[in-house]
């Protein structure tokens, strides 16, 4: 009986030690820090319903990609990513050619850490759907419809 009690004490001590170890290691979180800088020399060119943004990426061997975040006209948060080897990123879904849209550019490294954000305001040119809508006409013909 005494031997059983000693075994149970050892099991309880082991479980307690494992629980304390798990608690200690779970409280140690790795904080993502990076030495990436924000993208620079940002310019943009309007496209129909969007823009092509060119930039200079930071010089860093850990750079994985550049991410552009924005909200389209449907109210959806959208992002596009671009390879480290490219210098431009395209955004689309911007339907109001009278409005300026904020686009944030972020550098992401191989560990998932992000750089400070660079923001650019872009104004798209007239979307194709609006050009078609303004120039389309329908005329009835015998048994159908004439579209010009």
Coordinates of N, CA, C and O in Angstrom, one line a residue:
X1 N 0.8 -1.2 0.0 CA 0.0 0.0 0.0 C 0.9 1.3 0.0 O 0.5 2.2 -0.7
X2 N 1.9 1.3 0.8 CA 2.8 2.4 0.9 C 3.5 2.6 -0.5 O 3.7 3.8 -0.9
X3 N 3.8 1.5 -1.2 CA 4.5 1.6 -2.5 C 3.5 2.3 -3.5 O 3.9 3.1 -4.3
X4 N 2.2 2.0 -3.4 CA 1.2 2.5 -4.3 C 1.1 4.0 -4.1 O 1.0 4.8 -5.0
X5 N 1.1 4.5 -2.8 CA 1.0 5.9 -2.4 C 2.2 6.6 -3.0 O 2.1 7.8 -3.5
X6 N 3.4 6.1 -2.9 CA 4.6 6.7 -3.4 C 4.6 6.8 -4.9 O 5.0 7.9 -5.5
X7 N 4.1 5.8 -5.6 CA 3.9 5.9 -7.1 C 3.0 7.0 -7.4 O 3.2 7.8 -8.4
X8 N 1.8 7.1 -6.7 CA 0.8 8.1 -7.0 C 1.4 9.5 -6.8 O 1.2 10.5 -7.5
X9 N 2.2 9.7 -5.7 CA 2.9 11.0 -5.4 C 3.8 11.4 -6.6 O 3.9 12.5 -7.0
X10 N 4.6 10.4 -7.1 CA 5.5 10.7 -8.2 C 4.7 11.0 -9.4 O 5.2 11.9 -10.2
X11 N 3.6 10.4 -9.7 CA 2.8 10.7 -10.9 C 2.2 12.1 -10.8 O 2.3 12.9 -11.7
X12 N 1.8 12.5 -9.6 CA 1.2 13.8 -9.4 C 2.3 14.9 -9.5 O 2.1 15.9 -10.1
X13 N 3.5 14.6 -9.0 CA 4.6 15.5 -9.1 C 4.9 15.7 -10.6 O 5.2 16.8 -11.1
X14 N 5.0 14.6 -11.3 CA 5.3 14.7 -12.8 C 4.3 15.5 -13.5 O 4.6 16.3 -14.4
X15 N 3.0 15.2 -13.3 CA 1.9 16.0 -13.9 C 2.0 17.4 -13.6 O 1.8 18.3 -14.5
X16 N 2.3 17.8 -12.3 CA 2.4 19.1 -11.9 C 3.5 19.8 -12.6 O 3.4 21.0 -13.1
X17 N 4.7 19.1 -12.7 CA 5.8 19.7 -13.4 C 5.6 19.9 -14.9 O 5.9 20.9 -15.4
X18 N 4.9 19.0 -15.5 CA 4.5 19.1 -16.9 C 3.6 20.3 -17.1 O 3.7 21.1 -18.1
X19 N 2.6 20.5 -16.2 CA 1.6 21.6 -16.3 C 2.3 22.9 -16.2 O 2.1 23.9 -16.9
X20 N 3.3 23.0 -15.2 CA 4.0 24.2 -15.0 C 4.9 24.5 -16.2 O 5.0 25.7 -16.6
X21 N 5.5 23.5 -16.8 CA 6.4 23.7 -18.0 C 5.5 24.2 -19.2 O 5.9 25.1 -19.9
X22 N 4.4 23.6 -19.4 CA 3.5 24.0 -20.4 C 3.0 25.4 -20.3 O 3.0 26.2 -21.2
X23 N 2.7 25.8 -19.0 CA 2.3 27.2 -18.8 C 3.5 28.2 -19.0 O 3.2 29.2 -19.6
X24 N 4.7 27.8 -18.6 CA 5.8 28.7 -18.9 C 6.1 28.8 -20.4 O 6.2 29.9 -20.9
X25 N 6.1 27.8 -21.1 CA 6.4 27.8 -22.5 C 5.3 28.5 -23.3 O 5.5 29.1 -24.4
X26 N 4.0 28.4 -22.9 CA 2.9 29.0 -23.6 C 2.9 30.5 -23.4 O 2.4 31.3 -24.2
X27 N 3.5 31.0 -22.3 CA 3.5 32.4 -22.0 C 4.7 33.1 -22.8 O 4.7 34.3 -22.9
X28 N 5.6 32.3 -23.3 CA 6.7 32.9 -24.1 C 6.3 32.9 -25.5 O 6.3 31.9 -26.3
X29 N 5.9 34.1 -26.0 CA 5.4 34.3 -27.3 C 6.5 35.0 -28.1 O 7.1 35.9 -27.6
X30 N 6.7 34.5 -29.3 CA 7.7 35.1 -30.2 C 7.1 36.4 -30.8 O 6.1 36.3 -31.5
X31 N 7.7 37.5 -30.6 CA 7.3 38.7 -31.1 C 7.9 39.0 -32.5 O 9.1 38.8 -32.6
X32 N 7.1 39.2 -33.5 CA 7.6 39.4 -34.8 C 8.1 40.8 -35.0 O 7.4 41.8 -35.0
X33 N 9.4 40.9 -35.1 CA 10.0 42.2 -35.4 C 10.8 42.1 -36.7 O 11.2 41.0 -37.1
X34 N 11.0 43.2 -37.4 CA 11.7 43.1 -38.6 C 12.5 44.4 -38.8 O 12.2 45.4 -38.2
X35 N 13.5 44.3 -39.6 CA 14.2 45.5 -39.9 C 13.9 46.0 -41.3 O 14.6 46.8 -41.9
X36 N 12.7 45.6 -41.8 CA 12.3 46.1 -43.1 C 11.8 47.6 -43.0 O 11.3 48.0 -42.0
X37 N 12.1 48.3 -44.1 CA 11.6 49.7 -44.1 C 10.4 49.7 -45.1 O 10.1 48.8 -45.8
X38 N 9.7 50.8 -45.1 CA 8.5 51.0 -45.9 C 9.0 51.1 -47.4 O 10.1 51.5 -47.6
X39 N 8.1 50.8 -48.3 CA 8.4 51.0 -49.7 C 8.5 52.5 -50.0 O 7.9 53.4 -49.3
X40 N 9.3 52.9 -51.0 CA 9.6 54.3 -51.3 C 9.3 54.6 -52.7 O 9.1 53.7 -53.5
X41 N 9.5 55.9 -53.1 CA 9.3 56.3 -54.5 C 8.0 55.8 -55.2 O 8.0 55.2 -56.2
X42 N 6.9 56.0 -54.5 CA 5.6 55.5 -54.9 C 5.0 56.4 -56.0 O 4.9 57.6 -55.7
X43 N 4.7 55.9 -57.1 CA 4.0 56.6 -58.2 C 2.8 55.7 -58.6 O 2.9 54.4 -58.4
X44 N 1.9 56.2 -59.3 CA 0.8 55.4 -59.8 C 0.3 55.9 -61.1 O 0.4 57.1 -61.5
X45 N -0.3 55.0 -61.9 CA -0.9 55.4 -63.2 C -2.4 54.8 -63.2 O -2.6 53.7 -62.9
X46 N -3.3 55.7 -63.5 CA -4.7 55.3 -63.5 C -5.0 54.3 -64.6 O -4.5 54.4 -65.7
X47 N -5.8 53.3 -64.3 CA -6.3 52.4 -65.3 C -7.9 52.4 -65.1 O -8.4 53.1 -64.2
X48 N -8.5 51.8 -66.0 CA -10.0 51.8 -66.0 C -10.5 51.0 -64.8 O -10.4 49.8 -64.7
X49 N -11.0 51.8 -63.8 CA -11.5 51.1 -62.5 C -10.4 50.7 -61.6 O -10.6 49.9 -60.7
X50 N -9.2 51.3 -61.7 CA -8.1 50.9 -60.8 C -6.9 51.7 -61.0 O -6.9 52.9 -61.5
X51 N -5.7 51.1 -60.7 CA -4.4 51.8 -60.9 C -3.3 50.8 -60.9 O -3.5 49.7 -60.3
X52 N -2.2 51.2 -61.5 CA -1.0 50.4 -61.4 C 0.0 51.2 -60.6 O 0.3 52.4 -60.9
X53 N 0.4 50.7 -59.4 CA 1.3 51.4 -58.5 C 2.7 50.9 -58.7 O 2.9 49.7 -58.6
X54 N 3.6 51.8 -58.9 CA 5.0 51.4 -58.9 C 5.7 51.9 -57.7 O 5.3 52.9 -57.2
X55 N 6.8 51.3 -57.3 CA 7.5 51.6 -56.0 C 8.9 51.1 -56.1 O 9.3 50.3 -57.0
X56 N 9.6 51.5 -55.1 CA 11.0 50.9 -54.8 C 10.9 50.1 -53.5 O 10.5 50.6 -52.5
X57 N 11.2 48.8 -53.6 CA 11.1 47.9 -52.5 C 12.3 48.1 -51.6 O 13.4 48.5 -52.1
X58 N 12.2 47.8 -50.3 CA 13.4 48.0 -49.4 C 14.4 46.9 -49.8 O 14.1 45.8 -50.3
X59 N 15.7 47.3 -49.6 CA 16.8 46.4 -49.9 C 17.0 45.5 -48.7 O 17.5 46.0 -47.7
X60 N 16.5 44.3 -48.7 CA 16.6 43.4 -47.6 C 16.5 42.0 -48.1 O 15.6 41.6 -48.9
X61 N 17.4 41.1 -47.7 CA 17.4 39.7 -48.1 C 16.2 38.9 -47.6 O 15.9 37.9 -48.1
X62 N 15.6 39.4 -46.5 CA 14.5 38.7 -45.9 C 13.1 39.1 -46.5 O 12.1 38.6 -46.2
X63 N 13.1 40.0 -47.5 CA 11.9 40.5 -48.1 C 11.2 39.4 -48.8 O 11.9 38.7 -49.7
X64 N 9.9 39.1 -48.5 CA 9.2 38.0 -49.2 C 8.3 38.6 -50.3 O 8.3 38.1 -51.4
X65 N 7.5 39.6 -50.0 CA 6.6 40.2 -50.9 C 6.1 41.5 -50.4 O 6.3 41.9 -49.3
X66 N 5.4 42.3 -51.4 CA 4.8 43.5 -51.1 C 3.3 43.3 -51.1 O 2.8 42.7 -52.0
X67 N 2.6 43.9 -50.1 CA 1.1 43.7 -50.1 C 0.5 45.1 -50.2 O 0.9 46.0 -49.5
X68 N -0.6 45.2 -51.0 CA -1.4 46.4 -51.1 C -2.8 46.1 -50.6 O -3.5 45.1 -51.0
X69 N -3.2 46.9 -49.6 CA -4.6 46.7 -49.0 C -5.4 47.9 -49.3 O -4.9 49.1 -49.3
X70 N -6.7 47.7 -49.6 CA -7.6 48.8 -49.9 C -9.0 48.3 -49.8 O -9.3 47.1 -49.6
X71 N -10.0 49.2 -49.9 CA -11.4 48.8 -49.8 C -12.0 49.1 -51.2 O -11.9 50.3 -51.6
X72 N -12.7 48.1 -51.8 CA -13.2 48.4 -53.1 C -14.6 49.1 -53.0 O -15.1 49.3 -51.9
X73 N -15.3 49.3 -54.1 CA -16.6 50.0 -54.1 C -17.7 49.2 -53.5 O -18.8 49.7 -53.2
X74 N -17.5 47.9 -53.4 CA -18.5 47.1 -52.7 C -18.4 47.0 -51.2 O -19.2 46.4 -50.5
X75 N -17.4 47.7 -50.7 CA -17.1 47.8 -49.3 C -16.3 46.6 -48.8 O -16.2 46.5 -47.6
X76 N -15.7 45.8 -49.7 CA -14.9 44.7 -49.3 C -13.5 45.1 -49.1 O -12.9 45.8 -49.9
X77 N -12.9 44.6 -48.0 CA -11.4 44.8 -47.9 C -10.7 43.8 -48.8 O -11.0 42.6 -48.8
X78 N -9.9 44.4 -49.6 CA -9.2 43.6 -50.7 C -7.7 43.8 -50.5 O -7.2 44.8 -50.1
X79 N -6.9 42.7 -50.9 CA -5.5 42.9 -50.9 C -4.9 42.2 -52.1 O -5.5 41.2 -52.6
X80 N -3.8 42.7 -52.6 CA -3.1 42.1 -53.7 C -1.6 42.0 -53.2 O -1.2 42.9 -52.5
X81 N -1.0 41.0 -53.7 CA 0.4 40.8 -53.3 C 1.3 40.8 -54.6 O 0.8 40.5 -55.7
X82 N 2.5 41.2 -54.4 CA 3.5 41.3 -55.5 C 4.8 40.6 -55.1 O 5.3 40.8 -54.0
X83 N 5.4 39.9 -56.0 CA 6.7 39.3 -55.8 C 7.7 40.3 -55.5 O 7.7 41.5 -55.9
X84 N 8.8 39.9 -54.8 CA 9.9 40.7 -54.5 C 10.6 41.1 -55.7 O 11.3 42.2 -55.8
X85 N 10.5 40.4 -56.8 CA 11.2 40.7 -58.1 C 10.5 41.7 -59.0 O 11.0 42.1 -60.0
X86 N 9.2 42.0 -58.7 CA 8.5 43.0 -59.5 C 8.5 44.3 -58.8 O 8.7 44.4 -57.6
X87 N 8.2 45.4 -59.5 CA 8.2 46.7 -58.9 C 6.9 47.4 -59.1 O 6.8 48.6 -58.9
X88 N 5.9 46.6 -59.4 CA 4.5 47.3 -59.5 C 3.5 46.3 -59.1 O 3.7 45.1 -59.1
X89 N 2.4 46.9 -58.7 CA 1.2 46.1 -58.2 C 0.0 46.7 -58.7 O -0.1 48.0 -58.8
X90 N -1.0 45.9 -59.1 CA -2.2 46.5 -59.7 C -3.4 46.3 -58.7 O -3.6 45.3 -58.1
X91 N -4.2 47.4 -58.7 CA -5.4 47.4 -57.9 C -6.6 47.6 -58.8 O -6.5 48.3 -59.8
X92 N -7.7 47.0 -58.5 CA -8.9 47.1 -59.3 C -10.2 47.1 -58.5 O -10.1 46.9 -57.3
X93 N -11.3 47.3 -59.1 CA -12.6 47.4 -58.4 C -12.9 48.7 -57.8 O -13.8 48.8 -57.0
X94 N -12.3 49.8 -58.4 CA -12.6 51.1 -57.9 C -13.4 51.8 -59.0 O -13.0 52.2 -60.1
X95 N -14.7 52.0 -58.7 CA -15.7 52.3 -59.7 C -15.9 53.8 -59.8 O -16.5 54.3 -60.8
X96 N -15.6 54.6 -58.9 CA -15.9 56.1 -58.9 C -14.7 56.9 -59.3 O -13.7 57.0 -58.5
X97 N -14.7 57.4 -60.5 CA -13.5 58.1 -61.0 C -13.4 59.5 -60.5 O -12.4 60.2 -60.7
X98 N -14.4 59.9 -59.6 CA -14.3 61.2 -59.0 C -13.7 61.2 -57.6 O -13.6 62.2 -56.9
X99 N -13.5 60.0 -57.1 CA -13.1 59.7 -55.7 C -11.6 59.3 -55.7 O -11.1 58.5 -56.5
X100 N -10.9 59.7 -54.6 CA -9.5 59.2 -54.4 C -9.6 58.1 -53.4 O -10.3 58.2 -52.3
X101 N -8.9 57.0 -53.6 CA -8.9 55.8 -52.7 C -7.6 55.7 -52.1 O -6.5 55.7 -52.7
X102 N -7.5 55.4 -50.7 CA -6.3 55.2 -50.1 C -5.8 53.7 -50.3 O -6.6 52.8 -50.0
X103 N -4.6 53.5 -50.7 CA -4.0 52.2 -50.8 C -2.8 52.1 -49.9 O -1.9 53.0 -50.0
X104 N -2.7 51.1 -49.1 CA -1.6 51.0 -48.2 C -0.7 49.9 -48.7 O -1.1 48.8 -49.1
X105 N 0.6 50.2 -48.7 CA 1.6 49.2 -49.2 C 2.5 48.8 -48.0 O 2.9 49.7 -47.2
X106 N 2.7 47.5 -47.8 CA 3.4 47.0 -46.7 C 4.4 45.9 -47.2 O 4.1 45.1 -48.1
X107 N 5.6 46.0 -46.7 CA 6.6 45.0 -47.0 C 6.5 43.8 -46.0 O 6.4 44.1 -44.8
X108 N 6.5 42.6 -46.5 CA 6.4 41.4 -45.6 C 7.7 40.6 -45.7 O 8.1 40.3 -46.8
X109 N 8.3 40.2 -44.6 CA 9.5 39.4 -44.7 C 9.2 37.9 -44.6 O 8.0 37.5 -44.4
X110 N 10.2 37.1 -44.6 CA 10.0 35.6 -44.6 C 9.5 35.1 -43.3 O 9.0 33.9 -43.3
X111 N 9.5 35.8 -42.3 CA 9.0 35.4 -41.0 C 7.5 35.9 -40.8 O 6.9 35.6 -39.8
X112 N 7.0 36.6 -41.7 CA 5.7 37.1 -41.6 C 5.6 38.5 -41.0 O 4.5 39.0 -40.8
X113 N 6.7 39.1 -40.6 CA 6.7 40.4 -39.9 C 6.5 41.5 -41.0 O 6.9 41.3 -42.2
X114 N 5.8 42.6 -40.7 CA 5.6 43.6 -41.7 C 6.3 44.9 -41.3 O 6.6 45.2 -40.2
X115 N 6.5 45.7 -42.4 CA 7.2 46.9 -42.3 C 6.2 48.0 -41.9 O 5.0 47.8 -41.9
X116 N 6.6 49.2 -41.7 CA 5.7 50.3 -41.5 C 4.9 50.5 -42.8 O 5.4 50.2 -43.9
X117 N 3.7 51.0 -42.7 CA 2.8 51.2 -43.9 C 3.1 52.4 -44.7 O 3.4 53.5 -44.1
X118 N 3.1 52.3 -46.0 CA 3.2 53.5 -46.8 C 1.8 53.7 -47.5 O 1.3 52.7 -48.1
X119 N 1.2 54.8 -47.5 CA -0.1 55.1 -48.1 C 0.0 56.0 -49.3 O 0.7 57.0 -49.2
X120 N -0.8 55.6 -50.3 CA -0.8 56.4 -51.5 C -2.3 56.6 -51.9 O -3.1 55.7 -51.7
X121 N -2.7 57.8 -52.3 CA -4.1 58.0 -52.8 C -4.1 57.9 -54.3 O -3.4 58.6 -55.0
X122 N -5.0 57.1 -54.8 CA -5.1 56.9 -56.2 C -6.5 57.3 -56.7 O -7.5 57.1 -56.0
X123 N -6.6 57.8 -57.9 CA -7.9 58.1 -58.5 C -8.0 57.3 -59.8 O -7.2 57.6 -60.7
X124 N -8.9 56.4 -59.9 CA -9.0 55.6 -61.2 C -9.6 56.4 -62.3 O -10.2 57.4 -62.1
X125 N -9.3 55.9 -63.5 CA -10.0 56.5 -64.7 C -11.3 55.8 -64.8 O -11.7 54.9 -64.1
X126 N -12.1 56.3 -65.8 CA -13.5 55.8 -66.0 C -13.5 54.3 -66.2 O -12.9 53.8 -67.1
X127 N -14.3 53.6 -65.4 CA -14.4 52.1 -65.6 C -15.1 51.8 -66.9 O -16.0 52.5 -67.4
X128 N -14.7 50.6 -67.5 CA -15.3 50.2 -68.8 C -16.8 50.0 -68.7 O -17.5 50.4 -69.6
X129 N -17.3 49.6 -67.6 CA -18.7 49.3 -67.5 C -19.5 50.6 -67.6 O -20.6 50.7 -68.2
X130 N -18.9 51.7 -67.0 CA -19.6 53.0 -67.1 C -19.5 53.6 -68.6 O -20.4 54.3 -69.0
X131 N -18.4 53.3 -69.3 CA -18.3 53.8 -70.7 C -19.3 53.0 -71.5 O -20.0 53.7 -72.3
X132 N -19.4 51.7 -71.3 CA -20.4 51.0 -72.1 C -21.8 51.4 -71.7 O -22.7 51.6 -72.6
X133 N -22.1 51.7 -70.5 CA -23.4 52.1 -70.0 C -23.8 53.4 -70.7 O -25.0 53.6 -71.1
X134 N -22.9 54.3 -70.8 CA -23.2 55.7 -71.4 C -23.3 55.6 -72.9 O -23.9 56.5 -73.5
X135 N -22.7 54.6 -73.6 CA -22.7 54.6 -75.0 C -23.6 53.5 -75.6 O -23.6 53.3 -76.9
X136 N -24.3 52.7 -74.9 CA -25.1 51.6 -75.4 C -26.5 52.1 -75.6 O -27.1 53.0 -74.9
X137 N -27.1 51.6 -76.7 CA -28.5 52.0 -77.0 C -29.3 50.7 -77.5 O -28.7 49.9 -78.2
X138 N -30.5 50.6 -77.1 CA -31.3 49.5 -77.5 C -32.5 50.0 -78.4 O -33.1 51.0 -78.1
X139 N -32.8 49.3 -79.5 CA -33.9 49.6 -80.4 C -34.7 48.4 -80.7 O -34.1 47.3 -81.0
X140 N -36.0 48.4 -80.6 CA -36.8 47.2 -80.9 C -36.8 47.0 -82.4 O -36.8 47.9 -83.2
X141 N -36.7 45.8 -82.8 CA -36.8 45.4 -84.2 C -37.8 44.2 -84.2 O -38.1 43.6 -83.2
X142 N -38.2 43.8 -85.4 CA -39.2 42.7 -85.5 C -38.6 41.4 -84.9 O -37.6 40.9 -85.4
X143 N -39.2 41.0 -83.8 CA -38.8 39.7 -83.2 C -37.5 39.8 -82.4 O -36.9 38.8 -82.1
X144 N -37.1 41.0 -82.0 CA -35.9 41.0 -81.2 C -35.5 42.4 -80.8 O -36.3 43.3 -80.7
X145 N -34.2 42.6 -80.7 CA -33.7 43.9 -80.1 C -32.4 44.2 -80.9 O -31.6 43.3 -81.1
X146 N -32.3 45.5 -81.2 CA -31.1 46.0 -81.9 C -30.2 46.7 -80.9 O -30.7 47.7 -80.4
X147 N -29.0 46.3 -80.7 CA -28.1 46.9 -79.7 C -26.9 47.6 -80.5 O -26.3 47.0 -81.3
X148 N -26.7 48.9 -80.2 CA -25.6 49.6 -80.7 C -24.8 50.2 -79.6 O -25.3 50.5 -78.6

